[in-house]
Amino acid sequence: MQDPRINRLARILVRDSLKVKPGETVLIQANDQAKPLVLSVYREVLQAGAHPRLSLGLDEAREIFLREASERQIREFPQISLYEAKHVDALVAIHAPGNLKDMSSVAPERSVARARVLKPIQEHLTEKVRWVLCNYPTPALAQEAEMSLEEYERFLFGATNLDWAGKKQGMTRIARAFERADTVRIVGKETDLTLGIQGRRFVVASGECNMPDGEIFTGPLEDATEGRIYYEFPAIYGGREVFGVRLRFEKGRVVKAQAEKNHRFLKTMLAADPGAKILGELGIGLNEKIRRFTKDILLDEKIGGTVHLALGKSYPETGGKNKSAIHWDMIKDLRRQGELYLDGKLVQKNGKFLI
Amino acid sequence: MQDPRINRLARILVRDSLKVKPGETVLIQANDQAKPLVLSVYREVLQAGAHPRLSLGLDEAREIFLREASERQIREFPQISLYEAKHVDALVAIHAPGNLKDMSSVAPERSVARARVLKPIQEHLTEKVRWVLCNYPTPALAQEAEMSLEEYERFLFGATNLDWAGKKQGMTRIARAFERADTVRIVGKETDLTLGIQGRRFVVASGECNMPDGEIFTGPLEDATEGRIYYEFPAIYGGREVFGVRLRFEKGRVVKAQAEKNHRFLKTMLAADPGAKILGELGIGLNEKIRRFTKDILLDEKIGGTVHLALGKSYPETGGKNKSAIHWDMIKDLRRQGELYLDGKLVQKNGKFLI
């Protein structure tokens, strides 16, 4: 018998996240590792009266391609995949890596070149198609999270298999409280940072596009951030971990940046373009079932009692206007020592909301 | 390290069977069971300068669909798959069943209805695209063949990994000898059957479309078959096995038919339509590496020292004119007791060619 937690997750993805309707075509993107969830989603899509379509890749094939393809092959545009993207209504993208380091011997510029070729397909899927991204528990993800597979399964399904409609209500109340305020002040270990949020929208993310989910986020005013922040979790970008990041902001911009490890990489990223020194996102983690940092941004940014601040590009739907080639989420833990203030009023203490 | 026999098979499929050229797009149709061969074919296609495209299905998803889909879902035409078929140059179809009986609880009329919906895609692939069909060794295939997996691997790769260009020469010589004759006479246990082949073409099948391969075949004259034949191997159609088939022909048509087991099914099939009583194919098995009957027509019809006669539809490229909804291959073993005559001249004795 199949693990009932997998069936429950599939039902959430198809019914709650995508709200699949009869007659729609739903693309299920995954690899062979995710087979039990793929089959469960496939069945749920059928039961919703829609048409499931499998798009199964192999991690090993991707590695072979990126390592061995000629320049001409890398530049080849897969017209069939674009046609496919244009003829589906919804997408379930399942992340089930067999080995998080399988790209170690691939030259990054080849990956970037291929991603550039595939961009029209990716853009169509993210902009014109309803999509949800989720994790499926694999030994590789468990290893990265420093858990056994069984422990990781409990952890992951514990964070995904929730009453998302119910959660949305509570999260919306918190978002409305933030939207009524002009400033957010974050106080914590070596941290006292104030952000302007006047007129900005807080998006409630309660399972529509990410699974697990559980955050509200906005784009802070681009010229208002003042103060300093210390991140106790490593800041991860493209697989690189930067430890002990300390940033000082004046008039919205980073004016001082330090890291205990990989300092040079931090400086390089901040110099990427003018927008890279400005915050594009303030997110508030609201998933109380996620307590452990697992080096996986999909989960880490939702840890209840944390906030995350992203350098770079903002999401236009929040009212944020910052532009940049980067979007680098860094997560600040407020659970041991932390306070959040809205217009000077304490609303969260040591990770627990008072509102 | 990957089994070198798999890499060798992949090379044969891409270079010898399909003769893939730079810039072509090659569809690799398989399921997750065939992953090692899929990856090997993928790499070979890349090395040929072409563009591999994966089309991976799951046996379990097919079963879920056929069991649970609504009438409307069964009738839904997958436009994306037709587009895909129309935009590929070649197809490697890998057969790697996980369970040969996984359709046992599916109503056959639902499978038939779905096959009818998919027919334009299947027709395009078989008629407009270069294709090759091959087996990949799975426990299910080994079990059906009554072998261990390791034994089946030796058996299968032994029959596929051959010098096909070299084999083609010898096979072509035999085909030309048959084409020069007006009649073939098959003599064996309870068997003395004469077929007219005047003016008909013998196609040499040496790895272009099947792997393993190794047969020559024609469509015999529709009104000339005379005599009787006994088949020592079961005649299998759509998973049904008919044992001890005995047929008597007059002026090309079956006039008497008996079977030791499943006699009624044999009679029903013969009554399918007027063409079902007429031979559509005479094939001569020429793969000496295939010695054992494994209930798998892809391999059985190529057993060196056997001939197969198909009731029903003939292949137009042979000059055969018979039409029928069925094409039922039955295999006659000539290795213990058998003779083949061309125009009265003995050319094969107990499965060994004398020419």
XYZ file of C-alpha atoms in Angstrom:
710
model
C 0.000 0.000 0.000
C 1.179 3.475 -0.853
C 2.161 5.839 1.970
C -1.098 7.735 2.712
C 0.916 10.914 3.280
C 1.867 10.863 -0.401
C -1.777 10.594 -1.462
C -2.691 13.432 0.891
C 0.046 15.639 -0.583
C -1.114 14.825 -4.117
C -4.672 15.808 -3.214
C -3.460 19.111 -1.747
C -1.395 19.887 -4.864
C -4.218 19.143 -7.301
C -7.223 20.411 -5.336
C -5.917 23.138 -3.037
C -2.858 24.498 -4.825
C -3.871 24.292 -8.488
C -7.649 23.917 -8.107
C -7.632 21.762 -11.232
C -10.881 21.917 -13.230
C -12.462 19.316 -15.540
C -11.082 19.369 -19.074
C -7.811 21.048 -18.158
C -4.428 19.584 -19.073
C -1.981 19.254 -16.201
C 1.723 18.699 -16.795
C 3.511 16.636 -14.151
C 7.224 17.461 -14.262
C 9.420 15.151 -12.225
C 12.118 12.542 -12.412
C 12.056 8.810 -11.765
C 12.888 9.280 -8.062
C 9.479 10.835 -7.450
C 7.485 7.967 -8.959
C 5.122 7.339 -6.000
C 4.071 10.994 -5.865
C 3.910 11.237 -9.664
C 1.452 8.338 -9.768
C -0.613 9.785 -6.962
C -0.800 13.207 -8.629
C -1.619 11.501 -11.938
C -4.592 9.760 -10.333
C -5.772 12.952 -8.595
C -5.689 14.865 -11.884
C -7.782 12.131 -13.505
C -10.231 12.217 -10.613
C -10.555 15.969 -11.081
C -11.782 15.251 -14.627
C -8.629 16.699 -16.154
C -5.916 15.306 -18.436
C -2.588 14.422 -16.820
C 0.539 14.576 -18.964
C 3.835 13.167 -17.749
C 7.083 14.997 -18.364
C 9.659 12.774 -16.732
C 13.313 13.674 -16.923
C 16.370 11.880 -15.644
C 18.952 13.753 -13.572
C 21.632 11.655 -15.248
C 20.442 12.653 -18.724
C 20.606 16.323 -17.750
C 24.157 15.809 -16.509
C 25.159 13.950 -19.703
C 23.663 16.772 -21.781
C 25.362 19.584 -19.887
C 28.710 17.787 -19.868
C 28.797 16.358 -23.366
C 26.572 18.410 -25.665
C 28.257 20.445 -28.396
C 27.791 24.215 -28.627
C 25.258 23.622 -31.361
C 23.345 21.098 -29.283
C 23.303 23.456 -26.291
C 21.898 26.222 -28.498
C 19.180 23.980 -29.981
C 15.751 25.203 -28.950
C 13.320 22.380 -28.102
C 10.265 23.567 -30.020
C 8.258 20.580 -28.819
C 8.717 21.624 -25.187
C 7.504 25.153 -25.960
C 4.447 23.742 -27.720
C 3.845 21.546 -24.693
C 4.166 24.527 -22.327
C 1.683 26.493 -24.438
C -0.875 23.698 -24.402
C -1.112 22.959 -20.689
C -3.206 24.773 -18.108
C -1.344 23.843 -14.958
C 1.976 22.428 -13.846
C 3.016 20.298 -10.878
C 6.816 20.516 -10.647
C 8.218 17.908 -8.292
C 11.753 18.318 -6.980
C 13.260 14.934 -6.085
C 17.016 15.116 -6.589
C 19.008 11.898 -6.498
C 22.235 13.763 -5.777
C 22.473 17.460 -5.002
C 26.053 17.564 -6.249
C 25.520 15.854 -9.601
C 26.383 19.062 -11.440
C 29.763 19.396 -9.709
C 31.744 18.608 -12.821
C 29.569 20.685 -15.167
C 31.008 24.047 -16.148
C 28.537 26.629 -14.756
C 28.619 28.680 -17.965
C 27.251 25.688 -19.869
C 24.324 25.411 -17.423
C 23.733 29.157 -17.756
C 23.872 28.971 -21.549
C 21.323 26.164 -21.606
C 19.053 27.964 -19.143
C 19.145 30.978 -21.460
C 18.029 28.823 -24.398
C 15.184 27.341 -22.347
C 14.099 30.730 -20.960
C 11.041 31.221 -23.230
C 9.682 27.861 -22.079
C 10.390 28.580 -18.427
C 8.867 32.045 -18.736
C 5.741 30.735 -20.367
C 5.304 28.114 -17.651
C 5.863 30.546 -14.783
C 3.863 33.427 -16.220
C 1.045 31.894 -18.237
C 0.431 28.578 -16.497
C -0.771 27.930 -12.929
C 2.073 26.106 -11.217
C 3.031 24.580 -7.919
C 6.501 23.481 -6.879
C 7.000 20.790 -4.272
C 9.645 18.550 -2.784
C 9.513 14.784 -2.721
C 11.601 13.125 0.000
C 14.773 11.518 -1.369
C 17.916 10.305 0.430
C 19.800 13.250 -1.108
C 17.443 15.832 0.408
C 17.474 13.991 3.732
C 21.274 13.934 3.714
C 21.508 17.654 2.995
C 19.055 18.249 5.841
C 21.165 16.014 8.110
C 18.296 13.630 8.737
C 17.498 10.002 8.052
C 15.073 9.518 5.164
C 12.311 8.502 7.560
C 12.914 11.585 9.690
C 12.935 13.801 6.599
C 9.679 12.278 5.407
C 8.053 13.091 8.756
C 9.523 16.576 8.576
C 8.439 17.265 5.000
C 4.943 15.772 5.061
C 4.425 17.407 8.479
C 5.021 20.754 6.775
C 2.975 20.098 3.613
C -0.051 18.137 4.775
C -1.908 20.956 6.519
C -5.309 22.612 6.340
C -4.168 25.326 3.960
C -7.557 27.029 3.672
C -7.604 27.350 7.453
C -4.009 28.606 7.548
C -4.772 31.196 4.902
C -7.232 32.945 7.216
C -4.743 33.412 10.051
C -1.981 34.423 7.642
C -4.221 36.983 5.955
C -4.924 38.632 9.325
C -1.185 39.017 9.911
C -0.628 40.331 6.376
C -3.351 42.971 6.839
C -1.689 44.123 10.093
C 1.615 44.568 8.234
C -0.112 46.425 5.386
C -1.584 48.936 7.845
C 1.917 49.867 9.042
C 4.482 52.224 7.490
C 7.594 50.657 9.021
C 8.836 47.266 10.193
C 11.632 47.114 12.737
C 13.603 43.899 13.187
C 15.550 43.578 16.424
C 17.706 40.586 17.293
C 21.237 39.379 17.861
C 23.551 42.124 16.467
C 20.513 43.346 14.569
C 18.404 46.508 14.528
C 16.979 47.145 11.097
C 14.050 49.326 10.023
C 12.315 48.932 6.649
C 9.707 51.150 5.001
C 6.625 49.305 3.781
C 4.119 52.133 3.348
C 1.677 51.360 0.544
C 3.254 48.003 -0.234
C 1.246 44.822 -0.525
C 1.903 41.689 1.578
C 1.229 38.600 -0.510
C -0.159 35.653 1.463
C 1.518 32.458 0.264
C -0.558 29.603 1.622
C 0.075 26.677 -0.689
C -0.788 28.143 -4.106
C 2.697 27.900 -5.645
C 4.976 26.284 -3.083
C 4.590 23.128 -1.076
C 5.384 23.357 1.754
C 4.358 26.976 1.984
C 3.638 29.482 4.740
C 4.931 33.023 4.402
C 3.800 36.542 3.720
C 6.081 38.777 1.725
C 6.392 42.246 0.298
C 8.874 44.459 -1.497
C 10.096 47.080 0.967
C 10.563 50.735 -0.052
C 13.781 50.860 -2.017
C 15.337 53.884 -0.266
C 14.210 53.477 3.332
C 16.078 50.532 4.870
C 18.287 51.709 7.761
C 20.372 49.832 10.327
C 22.222 46.561 10.598
C 21.474 42.847 10.473
C 23.330 39.644 11.312
C 22.251 36.305 9.825
C 22.873 33.238 11.961
C 22.004 30.865 9.113
C 24.343 30.603 6.143
C 23.226 32.625 3.128
C 23.143 30.218 0.188
C 23.280 31.203 -3.473
C 23.684 28.754 -6.317
C 24.970 26.109 -3.910
C 27.562 28.419 -2.294
C 27.244 28.955 1.441
C 28.257 32.277 2.972
C 28.486 32.129 6.762
C 28.121 34.897 9.336
C 26.831 37.611 7.003
C 26.600 41.125 8.540
C 25.078 43.954 6.513
C 24.691 47.665 7.276
C 22.084 49.691 5.342
C 21.753 53.441 4.801
C 18.935 54.981 2.745
C 18.008 51.567 1.414
C 21.458 50.487 0.281
C 24.073 48.150 1.720
C 26.969 50.345 2.787
C 28.961 47.713 4.655
C 29.042 43.963 4.198
C 31.055 41.289 5.958
C 31.035 37.516 6.078
C 32.917 35.075 8.252
C 33.338 32.661 5.349
C 33.145 33.348 1.584
C 33.382 37.098 2.164
C 34.666 37.675 -1.371
C 31.669 35.936 -2.935
C 29.341 38.168 -0.905
C 31.163 41.281 -2.191
C 31.028 40.019 -5.796
C 27.300 39.438 -5.569
C 26.655 42.874 -4.059
C 28.557 44.409 -6.978
C 26.503 42.505 -9.580
C 24.400 45.564 -10.439
C 22.988 48.654 -8.672
C 19.877 46.756 -7.530
C 21.912 44.044 -5.820
C 22.592 46.325 -2.828
C 18.874 47.004 -2.268
C 16.322 44.743 -0.596
C 13.788 43.311 -3.034
C 11.858 41.278 -0.502
C 10.886 41.105 3.129
C 9.295 37.756 3.962
C 7.856 36.514 7.234
C 8.049 32.740 7.815
C 4.764 31.409 9.177
C 5.013 27.619 8.971
C 5.269 26.447 12.578
C 5.847 22.856 11.409
C 9.185 23.832 9.901
C 11.657 24.311 12.729
C 14.935 23.104 11.303
C 17.173 24.784 8.771
C 17.823 22.298 5.954
C 19.777 24.409 3.404
C 16.722 24.292 1.137
C 15.249 27.726 0.516
C 11.828 26.267 -0.361
C 11.530 25.211 3.291
C 13.939 27.476 5.148
C 12.225 30.737 4.212
C 8.996 29.427 5.722
C 10.405 28.525 9.162
C 7.937 29.983 11.689
C 9.702 32.659 13.746
C 12.131 33.721 11.027
C 12.166 36.566 8.559
C 14.015 36.625 5.262
C 15.380 39.555 3.377
C 16.347 39.210 -0.250
C 18.940 41.362 -1.941
C 18.000 42.161 -5.516
C 14.906 41.741 -7.659
C 11.516 42.376 -6.078
C 8.165 40.823 -6.995
C 6.073 43.406 -8.897
C 2.801 42.144 -7.392
C 3.956 43.464 -3.978
C 4.472 46.977 -5.326
C 8.257 46.478 -5.097
C 10.186 48.272 -7.821
C 13.758 47.029 -7.390
C 15.412 45.445 -10.408
C 18.442 43.200 -10.407
C 19.772 40.019 -11.972
C 19.976 38.476 -8.508
C 17.455 37.598 -5.823
C 19.298 36.315 -2.763
C 17.214 35.281 0.211
C 18.941 35.436 3.607
C 17.181 34.087 6.639
C 17.197 35.758 10.055
C 16.227 33.651 13.050
C 14.191 35.568 15.647
C 13.174 32.621 17.812
C 15.854 32.790 20.516
C 16.352 36.506 20.591
C 14.143 38.656 18.416
C 11.454 41.265 18.164
C 9.332 42.594 15.336
C 7.754 46.047 15.571
C 5.122 47.590 13.296
C 5.223 51.390 13.537
C 7.007 50.999 16.865
C 4.533 48.496 18.315
C 5.867 45.060 19.322
C 4.010 42.395 17.293
C 6.351 39.409 17.585
C 8.625 38.353 20.470
C 11.129 35.487 20.124
C 9.331 34.198 17.063
C 5.816 34.222 18.585
C 3.226 36.624 17.228
C 1.386 38.727 19.768
C -1.345 39.710 17.282
C 30.318 1.058 -14.309
C 27.514 0.457 -16.734
C 27.149 -2.977 -18.331
C 29.131 -2.662 -21.603
C 26.513 -4.800 -23.359
C 23.994 -2.001 -22.818
C 26.318 0.574 -24.382
C 26.935 -1.750 -27.316
C 23.192 -2.199 -27.856
C 22.651 1.574 -27.686
C 25.329 2.096 -30.322
C 23.720 -0.493 -32.604
C 20.289 1.129 -32.215
C 21.514 4.660 -32.942
C 24.195 3.958 -35.554
C 23.171 0.733 -37.306
C 19.388 0.639 -36.948
C 18.422 4.313 -37.215
C 21.610 5.712 -38.782
C 21.007 8.942 -36.868
C 22.372 12.040 -38.592
C 23.547 15.352 -37.089
C 20.739 17.811 -36.409
C 18.005 15.191 -36.248
C 15.658 14.868 -33.292
C 15.382 11.390 -31.822
C 12.543 10.421 -29.497
C 13.422 7.842 -26.848
C 10.212 6.123 -25.723
C 10.578 3.946 -22.649
C 9.609 3.559 -19.028
C 11.611 3.919 -15.830
C 12.612 0.217 -15.888
C 14.804 0.818 -18.936
C 16.802 3.674 -17.411
C 20.323 2.283 -18.073
C 19.580 1.752 -21.778
C 17.701 5.064 -22.019
C 20.763 6.919 -20.715
C 23.067 5.028 -23.024
C 20.894 5.745 -26.075
C 20.604 9.392 -24.964
C 24.399 9.702 -24.946
C 24.750 7.948 -28.326
C 22.222 10.307 -29.908
C 24.180 13.282 -28.556
C 27.411 11.810 -29.873
C 25.792 11.460 -33.286
C 25.272 15.236 -33.244
C 21.510 14.850 -32.911
C 18.958 15.982 -30.320
C 17.650 13.333 -27.927
C 14.156 13.821 -26.487
C 12.900 11.638 -23.640
C 9.354 10.334 -23.603
C 9.211 8.324 -20.416
C 5.986 6.695 -19.367
C 5.107 4.671 -16.310
C 3.387 1.294 -16.678
C 1.457 2.088 -13.508
C 0.180 5.386 -14.915
C -1.063 3.600 -18.046
C -2.883 1.099 -15.850
C -4.417 3.872 -13.701
C -5.550 5.653 -16.863
C -7.113 2.604 -18.483
C -8.831 1.556 -15.266
C -10.012 4.883 -13.934
C -10.381 7.360 -16.790
C -13.891 8.517 -17.708
C -15.297 8.007 -21.199
C -14.495 11.640 -21.909
C -10.922 11.261 -20.707
C -10.434 8.125 -22.800
C -11.680 10.003 -25.866
C -9.402 13.000 -25.266
C -6.850 13.316 -28.039
C -3.370 14.307 -26.804
C -2.557 17.020 -29.335
C 0.855 17.564 -27.744
C 1.854 13.961 -28.471
C 0.839 14.322 -32.125
C 2.889 17.524 -32.388
C 5.795 15.674 -30.815
C 5.435 12.768 -33.268
C 5.387 15.231 -36.182
C 8.554 16.956 -35.033
C 10.889 14.021 -34.551
C 12.953 12.260 -37.199
C 13.516 8.945 -35.509
C 12.200 6.870 -32.639
C 13.815 4.343 -30.310
C 10.976 2.436 -28.621
C 12.226 0.395 -25.687
C 10.039 -2.383 -24.295
C 10.843 -3.007 -20.624
C 7.690 -4.247 -18.907
C 7.639 -4.419 -15.129
C 4.775 -6.902 -15.139
C 3.360 -8.553 -18.238
C 0.019 -9.067 -16.536
C -0.510 -5.521 -15.275
C -3.456 -5.057 -17.611
C -5.288 -8.121 -16.259
C -7.981 -6.076 -14.557
C -8.404 -3.598 -17.398
C -11.446 -4.163 -19.609
C -10.024 -4.918 -23.094
C -12.582 -2.653 -24.794
C -11.180 0.306 -22.852
C -7.656 -0.477 -24.089
C -9.006 -0.820 -27.624
C -10.921 2.464 -27.359
C -7.813 4.293 -26.184
C -5.660 2.701 -28.896
C -8.198 3.958 -31.445
C -7.879 7.512 -30.091
C -4.081 7.321 -30.249
C -4.052 5.778 -33.738
C -3.096 8.954 -35.665
C -0.040 9.360 -33.435
C 0.926 5.707 -33.749
C 0.408 5.812 -37.518
C 2.517 8.905 -37.914
C 5.331 7.359 -35.892
C 5.280 4.039 -37.730
C 4.806 5.474 -41.227
C 6.586 8.819 -41.268
C 9.359 8.364 -38.720
C 12.315 5.957 -38.774
C 11.826 3.655 -35.816
C 13.404 0.741 -34.060
C 11.801 -1.410 -31.396
C 13.878 -3.248 -28.831
C 13.615 -5.167 -25.578
C 15.389 -4.254 -22.386
C 15.903 -7.150 -19.939
C 13.541 -6.931 -16.957
C 12.614 -9.576 -14.364
C 9.143 -9.771 -15.957
C 10.539 -10.671 -19.389
C 12.969 -13.149 -17.811
C 10.134 -14.771 -15.864
C 7.973 -15.130 -18.980
C 10.971 -16.680 -20.743
C 11.501 -19.024 -17.768
C 15.003 -17.755 -17.147
C 16.847 -15.927 -14.392
C 17.436 -12.256 -15.135
C 21.143 -12.880 -15.657
C 20.403 -15.732 -18.051
C 17.873 -13.593 -19.931
C 20.408 -10.769 -20.216
C 22.935 -13.162 -21.761
C 20.212 -14.487 -24.061
C 18.945 -11.072 -25.155
C 22.260 -9.258 -25.601
C 23.626 -12.373 -27.314
C 20.873 -11.966 -29.910
C 21.120 -8.179 -30.315
C 24.831 -7.398 -30.133
C 25.857 -8.774 -33.515
C 27.586 -7.536 -36.644
C 24.360 -6.638 -38.434
C 26.006 -5.325 -41.579
C 27.814 -8.663 -41.922
C 24.616 -10.604 -41.216
C 22.730 -8.596 -43.825
C 24.967 -9.960 -46.581
C 24.315 -13.598 -45.774
C 20.610 -12.966 -45.259
C 20.336 -11.153 -48.570
C 21.830 -14.152 -50.383
C 19.136 -16.396 -48.870
C 16.378 -13.899 -49.702
C 17.502 -13.740 -53.350
C 17.387 -17.558 -53.553
C 13.792 -17.514 -52.304
C 12.867 -14.737 -54.743
C 14.120 -16.817 -57.662
C 11.670 -19.618 -56.745
C 7.959 -19.977 -57.498
C 7.067 -22.288 -54.609
C 8.202 -23.021 -51.052
C 7.427 -26.409 -49.543
C 7.585 -26.879 -45.791
C 7.892 -30.454 -44.564
C 8.022 -31.433 -40.914
C 6.170 -33.181 -38.131
C 2.548 -33.627 -39.326
C 3.350 -30.965 -41.891
C 3.530 -30.766 -45.656
C 2.597 -27.334 -46.918
C 3.303 -25.655 -50.231
C 3.093 -21.887 -50.734
C 3.271 -19.863 -53.942
C 5.746 -17.018 -53.873
C 6.193 -16.218 -57.555
C 6.951 -12.523 -58.077
C 6.830 -11.732 -54.375
C 9.587 -9.822 -52.606
C 11.495 -11.165 -49.583
C 12.303 -8.325 -47.215
C 15.614 -8.698 -45.354
C 15.148 -7.622 -41.748
C 18.630 -7.186 -40.312
C 18.284 -4.754 -37.434
C 16.607 -1.779 -39.088
C 13.329 -1.878 -37.140
C 13.599 -4.715 -34.634
C 16.271 -5.539 -32.118
C 16.980 -8.404 -31.932
C 16.272 -9.018 -35.596
C 17.101 -11.700 -38.149
C 14.418 -12.837 -40.562
C 13.398 -12.596 -44.182
C 9.706 -12.410 -44.974
C 7.264 -12.164 -47.825
C 3.540 -12.236 -48.503
C 2.713 -15.555 -50.203
C 0.280 -15.749 -53.114
C -3.185 -15.493 -51.625
C -4.779 -18.422 -53.505
C -1.953 -20.948 -53.729
C -1.318 -22.381 -50.263
C -2.026 -26.128 -50.186
C -1.482 -28.796 -47.549
C -1.322 -29.044 -43.768
C 0.788 -27.723 -40.941
C 1.206 -28.473 -37.239
C 2.713 -25.904 -34.876
C 4.650 -27.278 -31.917
C 4.911 -23.851 -30.272
C 1.773 -22.250 -28.859
C 0.232 -19.633 -31.145
C -0.136 -16.464 -29.075
C -2.492 -13.591 -29.837
C -3.159 -10.701 -27.480
C -1.761 -12.694 -24.570
C -3.886 -15.803 -25.309
C -2.035 -19.027 -25.954
C -3.450 -21.617 -28.341
C -1.682 -24.974 -28.111
C -1.323 -27.698 -30.722
C -2.685 -25.788 -33.706
C -3.267 -27.867 -36.856
C -4.363 -26.154 -40.082
C -5.300 -27.522 -43.494
C -5.198 -25.213 -46.530
C -6.849 -25.499 -49.930
C -6.442 -22.869 -52.673
C -4.929 -20.469 -50.165
C -7.629 -20.750 -47.492
C -7.843 -22.566 -44.200
C -10.424 -25.299 -44.663
C -9.842 -27.149 -41.413
C -8.498 -25.881 -38.093
C -7.973 -27.647 -34.796
C -6.272 -26.816 -31.535
C -5.522 -28.931 -28.496
C -6.246 -26.005 -26.184
C -8.289 -22.832 -26.851
C -9.801 -24.326 -29.990
C -12.783 -21.978 -29.816
C -10.564 -18.890 -29.786
C -8.776 -20.176 -32.888
C -12.120 -20.613 -34.672
C -13.280 -17.143 -33.639
C -10.133 -15.551 -34.990
C -10.383 -17.415 -38.289
C -13.922 -16.083 -38.663
C -12.863 -12.460 -38.006
C -13.050 -11.543 -41.688
C -12.462 -13.210 -45.093
C -8.715 -12.391 -45.004
C -8.214 -14.103 -41.653
C -8.219 -17.537 -43.314
C -5.441 -16.562 -45.739
C -1.713 -16.360 -45.065
C -0.404 -12.781 -45.073
C 3.182 -13.632 -44.263
C 5.804 -16.299 -44.623
C 8.858 -15.519 -42.520
C 12.121 -17.418 -42.179
C 13.902 -17.069 -38.817
C 17.619 -16.500 -39.299
C 18.982 -15.506 -35.884
C 21.107 -18.471 -34.786
C 21.647 -16.856 -31.365
C 17.965 -17.231 -30.542
C 17.327 -20.887 -29.749
C 14.669 -20.780 -27.066
C 10.990 -19.981 -27.410
C 10.172 -17.212 -24.887
C 6.530 -16.347 -25.719
C 7.741 -13.034 -27.111
C 7.039 -12.687 -30.817
C 9.810 -10.072 -31.243
C 12.307 -12.849 -30.507
C 10.437 -16.063 -31.292
C 9.833 -15.296 -34.972
C 13.598 -14.883 -35.446
C 14.648 -18.264 -33.998
C 17.117 -19.706 -36.493
C 15.670 -22.902 -37.967
C 12.015 -21.893 -37.655
C 9.534 -20.447 -40.102
C 6.467 -18.418 -39.206
C 3.236 -18.107 -41.070
C 0.847 -15.315 -40.257
C -2.879 -15.510 -40.815
C -4.312 -12.188 -41.948
C -2.883 -8.889 -43.114
C 0.169 -8.935 -45.355
C 2.903 -6.283 -45.659
C 2.402 -4.376 -48.922
C 6.164 -3.922 -49.457
C 6.415 -7.701 -50.061
C 3.831 -7.619 -52.839
C 1.323 -9.351 -50.541
C -2.272 -8.281 -51.123
C -4.196 -9.916 -48.288
C -6.240 -7.625 -46.054
C -7.535 -8.409 -42.602
C -7.951 -6.855 -39.167
C -5.697 -9.558 -37.757
C -2.082 -10.578 -38.257
C -1.377 -13.708 -36.253
C 2.128 -15.134 -36.412
C 2.449 -18.865 -35.726
C 5.878 -20.394 -35.448
C 6.863 -23.755 -36.912
C 9.992 -25.409 -35.587
C 12.000 -27.226 -38.291
C 15.122 -27.954 -36.243
C 14.378 -31.512 -35.110
C 12.430 -32.674 -38.082
C 12.070 -30.364 -41.009
C 12.818 -29.600 -44.614
C 12.413 -26.547 -46.808
C 12.204 -26.900 -50.581
C 12.385 -24.167 -53.223
C 10.797 -25.359 -56.473
C 11.287 -28.907 -55.256
C 14.946 -28.461 -54.346
C 15.940 -29.081 -50.702
C 17.481 -25.872 -49.294
C 17.166 -26.429 -45.539
C 17.369 -29.652 -43.528
C 16.550 -29.764 -39.801
C 16.930 -25.991 -39.536
C 20.302 -25.793 -41.307
C 20.537 -24.063 -44.671
C 22.265 -25.975 -47.435
C 22.663 -22.869 -49.631
